[in-house]
PDB file of C-alpha atoms in Angstrom:
ATOM      1  CA  MET A   4     123.901 107.908  35.835  1.00 57.00           C
ATOM      2  CA  SER A   5     124.708 111.433  37.001  1.00 92.00           C
ATOM      3  CA  ASP A   6     126.132 110.259  40.356  1.00 97.00           C
ATOM      4  CA  LEU A   7     128.840 108.357  38.487  1.00 97.00           C
ATOM      5  CA  LEU A   8     130.367 109.774  35.315  1.00 97.00           C
ATOM      6  CA  VAL A   9     132.142 107.335  33.000  1.00 97.00           C
ATOM      7  CA  GLU A  10     133.924 109.071  30.142  1.00 97.00           C
ATOM      8  CA  ARG A  11     136.440 108.041  27.503  1.00 96.00           C
ATOM      9  CA  ASP A  12     139.459 110.375  27.308  1.00 96.00           C
ATOM     10  CA  GLY A  13     142.020 109.160  24.777  1.00 96.00           C
ATOM     11  CA  PRO A  14     143.539 105.925  26.102  1.00 97.00           C
ATOM     12  CA  ALA A  15     141.892 106.381  29.511  1.00 98.00           C
ATOM     13  CA  LEU A  16     138.446 105.556  30.828  1.00 98.00           C
ATOM     14  CA  ARG A  17     137.755 108.083  33.568  1.00 98.00           C
ATOM     15  CA  VAL A  18     135.270 107.292  36.341  1.00 98.00           C
ATOM     16  CA  THR A  19     134.207 110.290  38.438  1.00 98.00           C
ATOM     17  CA  PHE A  20     132.279 109.958  41.693  1.00 98.00           C
ATOM     18  CA  ASN A  21     129.882 112.850  41.267  1.00 97.00           C
ATOM     19  CA  ARG A  22     128.058 113.552  44.538  1.00 97.00           C
ATOM     20  CA  PRO A  23     130.113 116.484  45.844  1.00 96.00           C
ATOM     21  CA  HIS A  24     127.214 117.670  48.036  1.00 95.00           C
ATOM     22  CA  ALA A  25     127.600 114.375  49.957  1.00 95.00           C
ATOM     23  CA  HIS A  26     131.408 114.237  49.750  1.00 96.00           C
ATOM     24  CA  ASN A  27     130.895 111.618  47.039  1.00 97.00           C
ATOM     25  CA  ALA A  28     129.403 109.052  49.432  1.00 96.00           C
ATOM     26  CA  LEU A  29     128.586 105.954  47.418  1.00 96.00           C
ATOM     27  CA  THR A  30     125.174 104.473  46.804  1.00 95.00           C
ATOM     28  CA  PHE A  31     124.832 100.799  45.941  1.00 93.00           C
ATOM     29  CA  ALA A  32     124.105 101.833  42.340  1.00 94.00           C
ATOM     30  CA  MET A  33     127.436 103.680  42.199  1.00 95.00           C
ATOM     31  CA  TYR A  34     129.291 100.565  43.332  1.00 96.00           C
ATOM     32  CA  GLU A  35     127.610  98.653  40.523  1.00 96.00           C
ATOM     33  CA  GLY A  36     128.606 101.448  38.158  1.00 97.00           C
ATOM     34  CA  VAL A  37     132.268 100.889  39.066  1.00 98.00           C
ATOM     35  CA  HIS A  38     131.834  97.198  38.243  1.00 98.00           C
ATOM     36  CA  GLU A  39     130.290  98.114  34.884  1.00 97.00           C
ATOM     37  CA  ALA A  40     133.125 100.557  34.149  1.00 98.00           C
ATOM     38  CA  CYS A  41     135.652  97.757  34.682  1.00 98.00           C
ATOM     39  CA  GLU A  42     133.716  95.620  32.218  1.00 98.00           C
ATOM     40  CA  LYS A  43     133.729  98.490  29.737  1.00 98.00           C
ATOM     41  CA  ALA A  44     137.470  99.046  30.120  1.00 98.00           C
ATOM     42  CA  ASP A  45     138.238  95.396  29.474  1.00 97.00           C
ATOM     43  CA  ALA A  46     135.910  95.200  26.469  1.00 97.00           C
ATOM     44  CA  ASP A  47     137.635  98.017  24.560  1.00 97.00           C
ATOM     45  CA  PRO A  48     141.186  97.255  23.361  1.00 95.00           C
ATOM     46  CA  ASP A  49     141.852 100.966  22.869  1.00 96.00           C
ATOM     47  CA  ILE A  50     141.382 101.694  26.589  1.00 98.00           C
ATOM     48  CA  ARG A  51     144.749 101.310  28.288  1.00 98.00           C
ATOM     49  CA  VAL A  52     144.134 102.868  31.726  1.00 98.00           C
ATOM     50  CA  LEU A  53     141.188 103.152  34.146  1.00 98.00           C
ATOM     51  CA  VAL A  54     141.129 106.267  36.347  1.00 98.00           C
ATOM     52  CA  LEU A  55     138.989 106.822  39.461  1.00 98.00           C
ATOM     53  CA  ARG A  56     138.466 110.326  40.824  1.00 98.00           C
ATOM     54  CA  GLY A  57     136.050 112.320  42.987  1.00 98.00           C
ATOM     55  CA  ALA A  58     134.272 115.522  41.959  1.00 97.00           C
ATOM     56  CA  GLY A  59     134.247 118.756  43.912  1.00 95.00           C
ATOM     57  CA  GLY A  60     137.788 118.936  45.283  1.00 94.00           C
ATOM     58  CA  LYS A  61     136.838 117.969  48.855  1.00 96.00           C
ATOM     59  CA  ALA A  62     136.682 114.184  48.679  1.00 98.00           C
ATOM     60  CA  PHE A  63     137.642 111.187  46.592  1.00 98.00           C
ATOM     61  CA  VAL A  64     134.925 109.155  48.331  1.00 98.00           C
ATOM     62  CA  SER A  65     133.785 109.643  51.922  1.00 95.00           C
ATOM     63  CA  GLY A  66     132.476 106.074  52.277  1.00 94.00           C
ATOM     64  CA  THR A  67     129.172 104.377  51.644  1.00 93.00           C
ATOM     65  CA  ASP A  68     126.080 106.577  51.970  1.00 93.00           C
ATOM     66  CA  ILE A  69     124.829 105.762  55.474  1.00 90.00           C
ATOM     67  CA  GLY A  70     121.209 105.911  54.309  1.00 87.00           C
ATOM     68  CA  GLN A  71     121.916 102.623  52.512  1.00 86.00           C
ATOM     69  CA  PHE A  72     122.230 100.875  55.899  1.00 89.00           C
ATOM     70  CA  GLU A  73     118.724 101.479  57.238  1.00 85.00           C
ATOM     71  CA  GLY A  74     117.064  98.271  58.398  1.00 86.00           C
ATOM     72  CA  PHE A  75     120.245  96.205  58.173  1.00 89.00           C
ATOM     73  CA  ASP A  76     120.723  92.985  60.123  1.00 90.00           C
ATOM     74  CA  GLY A  77     123.539  90.465  60.188  1.00 92.00           C
ATOM     75  CA  ALA A  78     122.512  88.775  56.942  1.00 94.00           C
ATOM     76  CA  ALA A  79     122.226  92.122  55.172  1.00 92.00           C
ATOM     77  CA  GLY A  80     125.685  93.034  56.465  1.00 91.00           C
ATOM     78  CA  VAL A  81     127.185  89.865  55.029  1.00 93.00           C
ATOM     79  CA  GLU A  82     125.430  90.547  51.703  1.00 93.00           C
ATOM     80  CA  TYR A  83     126.732  94.124  51.675  1.00 92.00           C
ATOM     81  CA  GLU A  84     130.322  93.094  52.363  1.00 93.00           C
ATOM     82  CA  GLU A  85     130.052  90.403  49.678  1.00 93.00           C
ATOM     83  CA  ARG A  86     128.862  93.113  47.270  1.00 92.00           C
ATOM     84  CA  MET A  87     131.852  95.241  48.246  1.00 92.00           C
ATOM     85  CA  THR A  88     134.254  92.348  47.744  1.00 94.00           C
ATOM     86  CA  ARG A  89     132.705  91.547  44.359  1.00 96.00           C
ATOM     87  CA  VAL A  90     133.244  95.134  43.150  1.00 97.00           C
ATOM     88  CA  LEU A  91     136.720  95.449  44.656  1.00 97.00           C
ATOM     89  CA  ARG A  92     137.876  92.176  43.151  1.00 97.00           C
ATOM     90  CA  ARG A  93     136.486  93.155  39.761  1.00 98.00           C
ATOM     91  CA  LEU A  94     138.487  96.375  39.995  1.00 98.00           C
ATOM     92  CA  GLU A  95     141.561  94.442  41.131  1.00 97.00           C
ATOM     93  CA  ASP A  96     141.159  92.033  38.191  1.00 97.00           C
ATOM     94  CA  THR A  97     140.719  94.720  35.545  1.00 98.00           C
ATOM     95  CA  ALA A  98     143.165  93.924  32.763  1.00 97.00           C
ATOM     96  CA  VAL A  99     144.400  97.495  32.387  1.00 98.00           C
ATOM     97  CA  PRO A 100     146.270  99.470  35.074  1.00 98.00           C
ATOM     98  CA  THR A 101     144.051 101.412  37.462  1.00 98.00           C
ATOM     99  CA  VAL A 102     144.863 104.780  39.039  1.00 98.00           C
ATOM    100  CA  ALA A 103     143.140 106.543  41.934  1.00 98.00           C
ATOM    101  CA  ALA A 104     143.502 110.336  41.851  1.00 98.00           C
ATOM    102  CA  VAL A 105     142.767 111.535  45.405  1.00 98.00           C
ATOM    103  CA  ASP A 106     142.031 115.105  46.404  1.00 98.00           C
ATOM    104  CA  GLY A 107     140.439 115.403  49.846  1.00 97.00           C
ATOM    105  CA  TYR A 108     138.861 112.718  52.021  1.00 98.00           C
ATOM    106  CA  CYS A 109     139.453 109.096  51.057  1.00 98.00           C
ATOM    107  CA  VAL A 110     137.464 107.261  53.699  1.00 97.00           C
ATOM    108  CA  GLY A 111     135.740 103.923  54.272  1.00 96.00           C
ATOM    109  CA  GLY A 112     134.677 102.389  50.991  1.00 95.00           C
ATOM    110  CA  GLY A 113     136.652 105.109  49.248  1.00 97.00           C
ATOM    111  CA  LEU A 114     139.845 103.955  50.921  1.00 98.00           C
ATOM    112  CA  ALA A 115     139.071 100.378  49.862  1.00 97.00           C
ATOM    113  CA  LEU A 116     138.558 101.468  46.244  1.00 98.00           C
ATOM    114  CA  ALA A 117     141.786 103.475  46.250  1.00 98.00           C
ATOM    115  CA  ALA A 118     143.674 100.579  47.851  1.00 98.00           C
ATOM    116  CA  THR A 119     142.412  98.240  45.143  1.00 98.00           C
ATOM    117  CA  CYS A 120     143.789 100.467  42.387  1.00 98.00           C
ATOM    118  CA  ASP A 121     147.307  99.766  41.182  1.00 98.00           C
ATOM    119  CA  LEU A 122     148.581 103.319  41.692  1.00 98.00           C
ATOM    120  CA  ARG A 123     147.484 106.217  43.884  1.00 98.00           C
ATOM    121  CA  ILE A 124     148.291 109.890  43.328  1.00 98.00           C
ATOM    122  CA  ALA A 125     147.166 112.308  46.048  1.00 98.00           C
ATOM    123  CA  THR A 126     147.279 115.956  47.014  1.00 98.00           C
ATOM    124  CA  ALA A 127     149.006 116.967  50.231  1.00 97.00           C
ATOM    125  CA  ALA A 128     145.686 117.978  51.808  1.00 96.00           C
ATOM    126  CA  SER A 129     144.140 114.520  51.391  1.00 98.00           C
ATOM    127  CA  ARG A 130     143.163 112.364  54.372  1.00 98.00           C
ATOM    128  CA  PHE A 131     142.794 108.589  54.567  1.00 98.00           C
ATOM    129  CA  GLY A 132     141.042 106.288  57.016  1.00 98.00           C
ATOM    130  CA  VAL A 133     138.170 104.081  58.136  1.00 97.00           C
ATOM    131  CA  PRO A 134     136.786 105.767  61.284  1.00 96.00           C
ATOM    132  CA  ILE A 135     133.952 103.266  61.817  1.00 96.00           C
ATOM    133  CA  ALA A 136     134.903 102.602  65.449  1.00 96.00           C
ATOM    134  CA  ARG A 137     133.638 106.096  66.321  1.00 95.00           C
ATOM    135  CA  THR A 138     130.942 106.585  63.673  1.00 93.00           C
ATOM    136  CA  LEU A 139     128.792 103.559  62.774  1.00 93.00           C
ATOM    137  CA  GLY A 140     130.275 100.689  64.745  1.00 95.00           C
ATOM    138  CA  ASN A 141     130.296  98.371  61.728  1.00 95.00           C
ATOM    139  CA  CYS A 142     133.304  96.408  60.434  1.00 95.00           C
ATOM    140  CA  LEU A 143     135.237  95.479  57.313  1.00 95.00           C
ATOM    141  CA  SER A 144     135.215  92.203  55.453  1.00 94.00           C
ATOM    142  CA  MET A 145     138.194  89.896  55.771  1.00 95.00           C
ATOM    143  CA  ASP A 146     139.098  90.729  52.179  1.00 95.00           C
ATOM    144  CA  THR A 147     139.166  94.480  52.842  1.00 95.00           C
ATOM    145  CA  VAL A 148     141.178  94.085  56.046  1.00 96.00           C
ATOM    146  CA  ALA A 149     143.693  91.987  54.123  1.00 96.00           C
ATOM    147  CA  LEU A 150     143.849  94.683  51.447  1.00 95.00           C
ATOM    148  CA  LEU A 151     144.645  97.415  53.981  1.00 96.00           C
ATOM    149  CA  VAL A 152     147.204  95.277  55.818  1.00 96.00           C
ATOM    150  CA  ALA A 153     148.909  94.486  52.502  1.00 95.00           C
ATOM    151  CA  HIS A 154     149.312  98.200  51.754  1.00 96.00           C
ATOM    152  CA  LEU A 155     149.800  99.776  55.182  1.00 96.00           C
ATOM    153  CA  GLY A 156     151.233  96.951  57.288  1.00 95.00           C
ATOM    154  CA  ARG A 157     149.559  95.289  60.251  1.00 96.00           C
ATOM    155  CA  ALA A 158     150.598  97.817  62.897  1.00 96.00           C
ATOM    156  CA  ARG A 159     149.567 100.907  60.941  1.00 96.00           C
ATOM    157  CA  ALA A 160     146.292  99.327  59.811  1.00 97.00           C
ATOM    158  CA  ALA A 161     145.472  98.336  63.411  1.00 97.00           C
ATOM    159  CA  ASP A 162     146.268 101.824  64.680  1.00 97.00           C
ATOM    160  CA  MET A 163     144.140 103.440  61.973  1.00 97.00           C
ATOM    161  CA  LEU A 164     141.150 101.172  62.634  1.00 97.00           C
ATOM    162  CA  LEU A 165     141.279 100.942  66.440  1.00 98.00           C
ATOM    163  CA  ARG A 166     141.837 104.652  67.040  1.00 97.00           C
ATOM    164  CA  ALA A 167     139.564 105.593  64.110  1.00 97.00           C
ATOM    165  CA  ARG A 168     142.355 107.868  62.984  1.00 95.00           C
ATOM    166  CA  LEU A 169     142.574 109.699  59.678  1.00 97.00           C
ATOM    167  CA  LEU A 170     146.076 109.470  58.254  1.00 97.00           C
ATOM    168  CA  ASP A 171     147.500 112.468  56.452  1.00 96.00           C
ATOM    169  CA  ALA A 172     148.894 112.256  52.946  1.00 97.00           C
ATOM    170  CA  ALA A 173     152.519 112.492  54.071  1.00 96.00           C
ATOM    171  CA  GLU A 174     152.098 109.471  56.363  1.00 96.00           C
ATOM    172  CA  VAL A 175     150.502 107.227  53.750  1.00 97.00           C
ATOM    173  CA  HIS A 176     153.066 108.375  51.194  1.00 97.00           C
ATOM    174  CA  ALA A 177     155.851 107.366  53.571  1.00 95.00           C
ATOM    175  CA  ALA A 178     154.136 103.999  53.990  1.00 95.00           C
ATOM    176  CA  GLY A 179     154.153 103.526  50.216  1.00 95.00           C
ATOM    177  CA  PHE A 180     150.375 103.594  49.909  1.00 97.00           C
ATOM    178  CA  VAL A 181     150.367 106.846  47.927  1.00 97.00           C
ATOM    179  CA  THR A 182     152.733 106.352  45.028  1.00 96.00           C
ATOM    180  CA  GLN A 183     152.997 110.052  44.154  1.00 97.00           C
ATOM    181  CA  LEU A 184     152.291 113.057  46.377  1.00 98.00           C
ATOM    182  CA  VAL A 185     151.556 116.461  44.805  1.00 98.00           C
ATOM    183  CA  ASP A 186     150.845 119.931  46.136  1.00 97.00           C
ATOM    184  CA  ASP A 187     147.372 120.695  44.839  1.00 96.00           C
ATOM    185  CA  ALA A 188     144.622 119.885  42.333  1.00 96.00           C
ATOM    186  CA  ALA A 189     146.470 121.470  39.409  1.00 97.00           C
ATOM    187  CA  ALA A 190     149.545 119.381  40.130  1.00 98.00           C
ATOM    188  CA  LEU A 191     147.292 116.336  40.483  1.00 98.00           C
ATOM    189  CA  ASP A 192     145.936 116.899  36.958  1.00 97.00           C
ATOM    190  CA  ALA A 193     149.455 117.147  35.542  1.00 98.00           C
ATOM    191  CA  ALA A 194     150.717 114.082  37.414  1.00 98.00           C
ATOM    192  CA  LEU A 195     147.680 112.075  36.375  1.00 98.00           C
ATOM    193  CA  ASP A 196     148.104 112.993  32.707  1.00 97.00           C
ATOM    194  CA  GLU A 197     151.768 112.000  32.851  1.00 98.00           C
ATOM    195  CA  THR A 198     150.955 108.685  34.536  1.00 98.00           C
ATOM    196  CA  VAL A 199     148.235 107.850  32.009  1.00 98.00           C
ATOM    197  CA  ALA A 200     150.610 108.596  29.127  1.00 98.00           C
ATOM    198  CA  THR A 201     153.321 106.417  30.650  1.00 98.00           C
ATOM    199  CA  LEU A 202     151.022 103.468  31.286  1.00 98.00           C
ATOM    200  CA  ALA A 203     149.439 103.754  27.840  1.00 98.00           C
ATOM    201  CA  SER A 204     152.895 103.404  26.286  1.00 98.00           C
ATOM    202  CA  HIS A 205     153.808 100.185  28.115  1.00 98.00           C
ATOM    203  CA  ALA A 206     153.272  96.537  27.165  1.00 98.00           C
ATOM    204  CA  PRO A 207     149.689  95.573  28.155  1.00 97.00           C
ATOM    205  CA  LEU A 208     150.471  91.915  28.846  1.00 97.00           C
ATOM    206  CA  SER A 209     153.470  92.739  31.033  1.00 98.00           C
ATOM    207  CA  MET A 210     151.314  95.027  33.156  1.00 98.00           C
ATOM    208  CA  TRP A 211     148.482  92.481  33.249  1.00 98.00           C
ATOM    209  CA  ALA A 212     150.891  89.797  34.453  1.00 98.00           C
ATOM    210  CA  THR A 213     152.130  92.055  37.247  1.00 98.00           C
ATOM    211  CA  LYS A 214     148.574  92.863  38.316  1.00 98.00           C
ATOM    212  CA  GLN A 215     147.480  89.213  38.301  1.00 97.00           C
ATOM    213  CA  SER A 216     150.536  88.052  40.236  1.00 97.00           C
ATOM    214  CA  LEU A 217     150.058  90.677  42.943  1.00 96.00           C
ATOM    215  CA  ALA A 218     146.326  89.924  43.235  1.00 96.00           C
ATOM    216  CA  ARG A 219     146.897  86.184  43.564  1.00 96.00           C
ATOM    217  CA  LEU A 220     149.589  86.666  46.194  1.00 95.00           C
ATOM    218  CA  ARG A 221     147.288  88.916  48.246  1.00 94.00           C
ATOM    219  CA  ARG A 222     144.368  86.492  48.124  1.00 94.00           C
ATOM    220  CA  ALA A 223     146.343  83.322  48.870  1.00 94.00           C
ATOM    221  CA  GLY A 224     145.150  81.670  52.081  1.00 90.00           C
ATOM    222  CA  LEU A 225     142.603  84.376  52.901  1.00 94.00           C
ATOM    223  CA  PRO A 226     140.295  83.060  55.685  1.00 95.00           C
ATOM    224  CA  ASP A 227     136.521  83.437  55.836  1.00 94.00           C
ATOM    225  CA  GLY A 228     135.145  86.212  58.031  1.00 95.00           C
ATOM    226  CA  ASP A 229     131.370  86.129  57.486  1.00 95.00           C
ATOM    227  CA  ASP A 230     130.747  85.258  61.141  1.00 96.00           C
ATOM    228  CA  ILE A 231     132.517  88.460  62.209  1.00 96.00           C
ATOM    229  CA  VAL A 232     130.538  90.585  59.758  1.00 95.00           C
ATOM    230  CA  ALA A 233     127.182  88.996  60.724  1.00 95.00           C
ATOM    231  CA  ARG A 234     127.742  89.630  64.426  1.00 96.00           C
ATOM    232  CA  VAL A 235     128.714  93.289  63.999  1.00 95.00           C
ATOM    233  CA  TYR A 236     126.076  94.291  61.443  1.00 94.00           C
ATOM    234  CA  GLY A 237     123.425  92.438  63.449  1.00 94.00           C
ATOM    235  CA  SER A 238     124.304  94.252  66.666  1.00 95.00           C
ATOM    236  CA  ARG A 239     122.180  96.754  68.552  1.00 95.00           C
ATOM    237  CA  ASP A 240     125.120  99.153  68.481  1.00 95.00           C
ATOM    238  CA  PHE A 241     125.167  99.281  64.684  1.00 94.00           C
ATOM    239  CA  ALA A 242     121.393  99.770  64.365  1.00 93.00           C
ATOM    240  CA  ALA A 243     121.469 102.508  67.007  1.00 93.00           C
ATOM    241  CA  ALA A 244     124.429 104.252  65.344  1.00 94.00           C
ATOM    242  CA  VAL A 245     122.660 104.355  61.962  1.00 92.00           C
ATOM    243  CA  ALA A 246     119.609 105.912  63.653  1.00 92.00           C
ATOM    244  CA  ALA A 247     121.793 108.363  65.596  1.00 92.00           C
ATOM    245  CA  PHE A 248     123.509 109.486  62.402  1.00 87.00           C
ATOM    246  CA  ALA A 249     120.145 110.345  60.854  1.00 86.00           C
ATOM    247  CA  ARG A 250     119.374 112.469  63.933  1.00 90.00           C
ATOM    248  CA  LYS A 251     122.880 114.024  63.816  1.00 89.00           C
ATOM    249  CA  GLU A 252     123.637 112.635  67.272  1.00 93.00           C
ATOM    250  CA  ARG A 253     126.666 110.796  68.601  1.00 92.00           C
ATOM    251  CA  PRO A 254     126.128 107.078  69.206  1.00 93.00           C
ATOM    252  CA  THR A 255     126.413 105.468  72.622  1.00 94.00           C
ATOM    253  CA  TRP A 256     128.205 102.132  72.555  1.00 96.00           C
ATOM    254  CA  THR A 257     127.091  99.149  74.639  1.00 96.00           C
ATOM    255  CA  GLY A 258     129.025  96.305  73.019  1.00 95.00           C
ATOM    256  CA  GLU A 259     125.803  94.472  72.165  1.00 94.00           C
TER     257      GLU A 259
END
């Protein structure tokens, strides 16, 4: 599919989100393509690293394409968040190390994908966040909230979500979310190549054990949150915000 490029490059399988005209906003088919890429990486013993990257130089991923939300209700919201969790957990469970190379906006579902990767390399101009409190009025699944809290800490995650704030690359690097910060796209290419080479030279089972241990620790005792998702996605506010986005208007919140 042209919206998602999956290409073998030596020991790496490179997945490129290829909708630069839409800041690489993800369709449901693109999410499924990420799941399929994970399957492909695990099926080939010669693939040692999975890399995610956005095309165009302006965004890694700007979130889910809002057109996908037309006609949603609470049940559809729960189904959507379950789809997200299924893809994110498949990425988290990929046997090989995963690297997100971020240049530009890393927002919404894009932030969740980057957070699920084992390592994140970003340019200094990149921005990170989930500004749904001022855009669509939807919410995150319990699994995704837990993922962000695990990486950013409770206070920073709450601040980011409640104030709908985009964090700059220096801030998320200081928090440990970005594992390597570089100046620009050229430096990102060099850092990514070096990281791929390093990971490809390491013991696969040692890295798999680390990944599995971290994933199991994160998921331990995770509560259910479907009731939260159903209420928010079934709200009048969410339906009105989706319609307002299509009209390029700002939503008016009622809390209903």
